[in-house]
Amino acid sequence: MTRSIGFVLYPDFQLLDAAGPATAFELAGRISGQDYALRMLSRHGGLVQSSSAIAVQTLPLDAAEVFDTLITVGGEGHGTAMHCADLRAFMQRQSRRTRRMCSVCSGAFVLAAAGLLQGRRVTTHWQQAQKFSHMFADITLEPDAIFIHDGPVWTSAGISAGIDLALALITQDHGEDVARQTARQMVVFYRRPGGQSQFSALLDMEGGGARFDALLGWIRAHLSQRLTIEVLAERMAMSPRHFSRAFQAAVGTSPAKAVERLRVEAAHERIVHSTTPIEAIAITTGFHDPERMRRAFVRVFGLPPQAIRRAAR
């Protein structure tokens, strides 16, 4: 059975938002022996220029077929695209006949403007999260997720997250083995779960104060140790009081919260990608007490470790 995949493009779209998922579907079709029919679409058809000045040939919306899956890409031009009446009408028509409506990055704005995300949990690129929440206050945005599947609607974060989304769709269509082989062909990870953070806690904290970057790296490498303010201050040859103030000013968070963020991130990675018992992970990441780790997970992710592991499986 051939499944048709439509990609909705517009001027100044992000090229990789379309090219990455399209490549995943192409390879999955070859591996499974059940090709995907890929169609690039735009309002009037013809060549549509991406934000990188590379143009893609498209079919007009009014010539479009009924698609199994419709993916609206993101890009600099999403602000104009979301106000296009023809595009909104097309999205609304397709939503009544299409099995899966998807977006990559700021393509979520186009789906939201067409009224297709009400009552849904969605995500978009973290840089666009505040703008999205302000414009669409009635939609539940989860700004740190890589992708979210809510009923027939799938939304994803920016650029490379579109590949994660495509691999999840391929898994739904053809199973884990085909998706895993596709990821191997693309030399990408199979597979980052949708709830995984869009960015690293370490990268997020580094750079605000270069004097503490080496310390943050040392903390991440020694999470199982006792990392009190006194221990960290001594490593920086500072008094605990001076260290705490300087760290907060430079990094933007307290030393205790920075340590917890790094521990939660490390524990999350092991919970999702290993079968190590949760109690053992609590010890090796410095929480020691599984209940303490559970409370930290609920604060950060809204879910306990056991629930995150079940969702990843």
PDB file of N, CA and C in Angstrom, residues 210-246:
ATOM      1  N   ALA A 210      31.393  32.579  32.003  1.00  0.00           N
ATOM      2  CA  ALA A 210      32.435  31.667  31.548  1.00  0.00           C
ATOM      3  C   ALA A 210      33.281  31.146  32.707  1.00  0.00           C
ATOM      4  N   ARG A 211      33.349  31.904  33.787  1.00  0.00           N
ATOM      5  CA  ARG A 211      34.189  31.481  34.917  1.00  0.00           C
ATOM      6  C   ARG A 211      33.676  30.195  35.557  1.00  0.00           C
ATOM      7  N   PHE A 212      32.379  29.871  35.347  1.00  0.00           N
ATOM      8  CA  PHE A 212      31.802  28.684  35.963  1.00  0.00           C
ATOM      9  C   PHE A 212      31.583  27.539  34.973  1.00  0.00           C
ATOM     10  N   ASP A 213      31.946  27.723  33.696  1.00  0.00           N
ATOM     11  CA  ASP A 213      31.718  26.668  32.706  1.00  0.00           C
ATOM     12  C   ASP A 213      32.470  25.384  33.051  1.00  0.00           C
ATOM     13  N   ALA A 214      33.739  25.536  33.460  1.00  0.00           N
ATOM     14  CA  ALA A 214      34.530  24.350  33.817  1.00  0.00           C
ATOM     15  C   ALA A 214      33.932  23.651  35.026  1.00  0.00           C
ATOM     16  N   LEU A 215      33.424  24.431  35.978  1.00  0.00           N
ATOM     17  CA  LEU A 215      32.805  23.831  37.161  1.00  0.00           C
ATOM     18  C   LEU A 215      31.554  23.044  36.778  1.00  0.00           C
ATOM     19  N   LEU A 216      30.714  23.604  35.881  1.00  0.00           N
ATOM     20  CA  LEU A 216      29.506  22.896  35.449  1.00  0.00           C
ATOM     21  C   LEU A 216      29.861  21.567  34.779  1.00  0.00           C
ATOM     22  N   GLY A 217      30.903  21.584  33.964  1.00  0.00           N
ATOM     23  CA  GLY A 217      31.346  20.339  33.341  1.00  0.00           C
ATOM     24  C   GLY A 217      31.844  19.333  34.370  1.00  0.00           C
ATOM     25  N   TRP A 218      32.535  19.829  35.378  1.00  0.00           N
ATOM     26  CA  TRP A 218      33.023  18.945  36.441  1.00  0.00           C
ATOM     27  C   TRP A 218      31.850  18.363  37.230  1.00  0.00           C
ATOM     28  N   ILE A 219      30.835  19.174  37.507  1.00  0.00           N
ATOM     29  CA  ILE A 219      29.650  18.686  38.227  1.00  0.00           C
ATOM     30  C   ILE A 219      28.996  17.547  37.459  1.00  0.00           C
ATOM     31  N   ARG A 220      28.812  17.730  36.141  1.00  0.00           N
ATOM     32  CA  ARG A 220      28.144  16.698  35.348  1.00  0.00           C
ATOM     33  C   ARG A 220      28.948  15.399  35.337  1.00  0.00           C
ATOM     34  N   ALA A 221      30.263  15.510  35.451  1.00  0.00           N
ATOM     35  CA  ALA A 221      31.110  14.309  35.446  1.00  0.00           C
ATOM     36  C   ALA A 221      31.194  13.651  36.827  1.00  0.00           C
ATOM     37  N   HIS A 222      30.661  14.305  37.867  1.00  0.00           N
ATOM     38  CA  HIS A 222      30.779  13.792  39.233  1.00  0.00           C
ATOM     39  C   HIS A 222      29.436  13.852  39.958  1.00  0.00           C
ATOM     40  N   LEU A 223      28.356  13.518  39.250  1.00  0.00           N
ATOM     41  CA  LEU A 223      27.014  13.661  39.813  1.00  0.00           C
ATOM     42  C   LEU A 223      26.776  12.757  41.008  1.00  0.00           C
ATOM     43  N   SER A 224      27.467  11.634  41.083  1.00  0.00           N
ATOM     44  CA  SER A 224      27.228  10.700  42.187  1.00  0.00           C
ATOM     45  C   SER A 224      27.849  11.183  43.502  1.00  0.00           C
ATOM     46  N   GLN A 225      28.691  12.207  43.418  1.00  0.00           N
ATOM     47  CA  GLN A 225      29.369  12.692  44.618  1.00  0.00           C
ATOM     48  C   GLN A 225      28.478  13.661  45.409  1.00  0.00           C
ATOM     49  N   ARG A 226      28.922  13.996  46.597  1.00  0.00           N
ATOM     50  CA  ARG A 226      28.222  14.960  47.458  1.00  0.00           C
ATOM     51  C   ARG A 226      28.580  16.363  46.976  1.00  0.00           C
ATOM     52  N   LEU A 227      27.630  17.047  46.372  1.00  0.00           N
ATOM     53  CA  LEU A 227      27.898  18.335  45.714  1.00  0.00           C
ATOM     54  C   LEU A 227      27.202  19.474  46.461  1.00  0.00           C
ATOM     55  N   THR A 228      27.663  19.723  47.663  1.00  0.00           N
ATOM     56  CA  THR A 228      27.104  20.813  48.457  1.00  0.00           C
ATOM     57  C   THR A 228      27.718  22.145  48.021  1.00  0.00           C
ATOM     58  N   ILE A 229      27.137  23.237  48.465  1.00  0.00           N
ATOM     59  CA  ILE A 229      27.690  24.562  48.160  1.00  0.00           C
ATOM     60  C   ILE A 229      29.122  24.659  48.697  1.00  0.00           C
ATOM     61  N   GLU A 230      29.362  24.067  49.869  1.00  0.00           N
ATOM     62  CA  GLU A 230      30.703  24.122  50.449  1.00  0.00           C
ATOM     63  C   GLU A 230      31.722  23.410  49.572  1.00  0.00           C
ATOM     64  N   VAL A 231      31.336  22.242  49.045  1.00  0.00           N
ATOM     65  CA  VAL A 231      32.242  21.485  48.172  1.00  0.00           C
ATOM     66  C   VAL A 231      32.535  22.268  46.900  1.00  0.00           C
ATOM     67  N   LEU A 232      31.498  22.830  46.289  1.00  0.00           N
ATOM     68  CA  LEU A 232      31.673  23.573  45.039  1.00  0.00           C
ATOM     69  C   LEU A 232      32.452  24.862  45.265  1.00  0.00           C
ATOM     70  N   ALA A 233      32.163  25.551  46.369  1.00  0.00           N
ATOM     71  CA  ALA A 233      32.873  26.796  46.673  1.00  0.00           C
ATOM     72  C   ALA A 233      34.353  26.532  46.889  1.00  0.00           C
ATOM     73  N   GLU A 234      34.660  25.436  47.571  1.00  0.00           N
ATOM     74  CA  GLU A 234      36.068  25.097  47.806  1.00  0.00           C
ATOM     75  C   GLU A 234      36.780  24.827  46.485  1.00  0.00           C
ATOM     76  N   ARG A 235      36.090  24.177  45.571  1.00  0.00           N
ATOM     77  CA  ARG A 235      36.704  23.889  44.267  1.00  0.00           C
ATOM     78  C   ARG A 235      37.015  25.180  43.513  1.00  0.00           C
ATOM     79  N   MET A 236      36.203  26.207  43.727  1.00  0.00           N
ATOM     80  CA  MET A 236      36.414  27.494  43.061  1.00  0.00           C
ATOM     81  C   MET A 236      37.271  28.447  43.894  1.00  0.00           C
ATOM     82  N   ALA A 237      37.755  27.960  45.052  1.00  0.00           N
ATOM     83  CA  ALA A 237      38.578  28.767  45.957  1.00  0.00           C
ATOM     84  C   ALA A 237      37.843  30.044  46.371  1.00  0.00           C
ATOM     85  N   MET A 238      36.585  29.902  46.721  1.00  0.00           N
ATOM     86  CA  MET A 238      35.746  31.021  47.133  1.00  0.00           C
ATOM     87  C   MET A 238      35.049  30.648  48.437  1.00  0.00           C
ATOM     88  N   SER A 239      34.615  31.654  49.173  1.00  0.00           N
ATOM     89  CA  SER A 239      33.805  31.376  50.349  1.00  0.00           C
ATOM     90  C   SER A 239      32.422  30.930  49.895  1.00  0.00           C
ATOM     91  N   PRO A 240      31.720  30.075  50.664  1.00  0.00           N
ATOM     92  CA  PRO A 240      30.391  29.625  50.250  1.00  0.00           C
ATOM     93  C   PRO A 240      29.432  30.774  49.941  1.00  0.00           C
ATOM     94  N   ARG A 241      29.469  31.826  50.756  1.00  0.00           N
ATOM     95  CA  ARG A 241      28.545  32.940  50.547  1.00  0.00           C
ATOM     96  C   ARG A 241      28.862  33.685  49.259  1.00  0.00           C
ATOM     97  N   HIS A 242      30.143  33.964  49.038  1.00  0.00           N
ATOM     98  CA  HIS A 242      30.557  34.667  47.815  1.00  0.00           C
ATOM     99  C   HIS A 242      30.286  33.807  46.582  1.00  0.00           C
ATOM    100  N   PHE A 243      30.607  32.518  46.693  1.00  0.00           N
ATOM    101  CA  PHE A 243      30.368  31.598  45.570  1.00  0.00           C
ATOM    102  C   PHE A 243      28.887  31.561  45.190  1.00  0.00           C
ATOM    103  N   SER A 244      28.017  31.415  46.186  1.00  0.00           N
ATOM    104  CA  SER A 244      26.587  31.311  45.905  1.00  0.00           C
ATOM    105  C   SER A 244      26.077  32.544  45.173  1.00  0.00           C
ATOM    106  N   ARG A 245      26.495  33.737  45.637  1.00  0.00           N
ATOM    107  CA  ARG A 245      26.056  34.983  44.993  1.00  0.00           C
ATOM    108  C   ARG A 245      26.608  35.106  43.577  1.00  0.00           C
ATOM    109  N   ALA A 246      27.896  34.816  43.422  1.00  0.00           N
ATOM    110  CA  ALA A 246      28.527  34.957  42.106  1.00  0.00           C
ATOM    111  C   ALA A 246      27.955  33.957  41.108  1.00  0.00           C
TER     112      ALA A 246
END
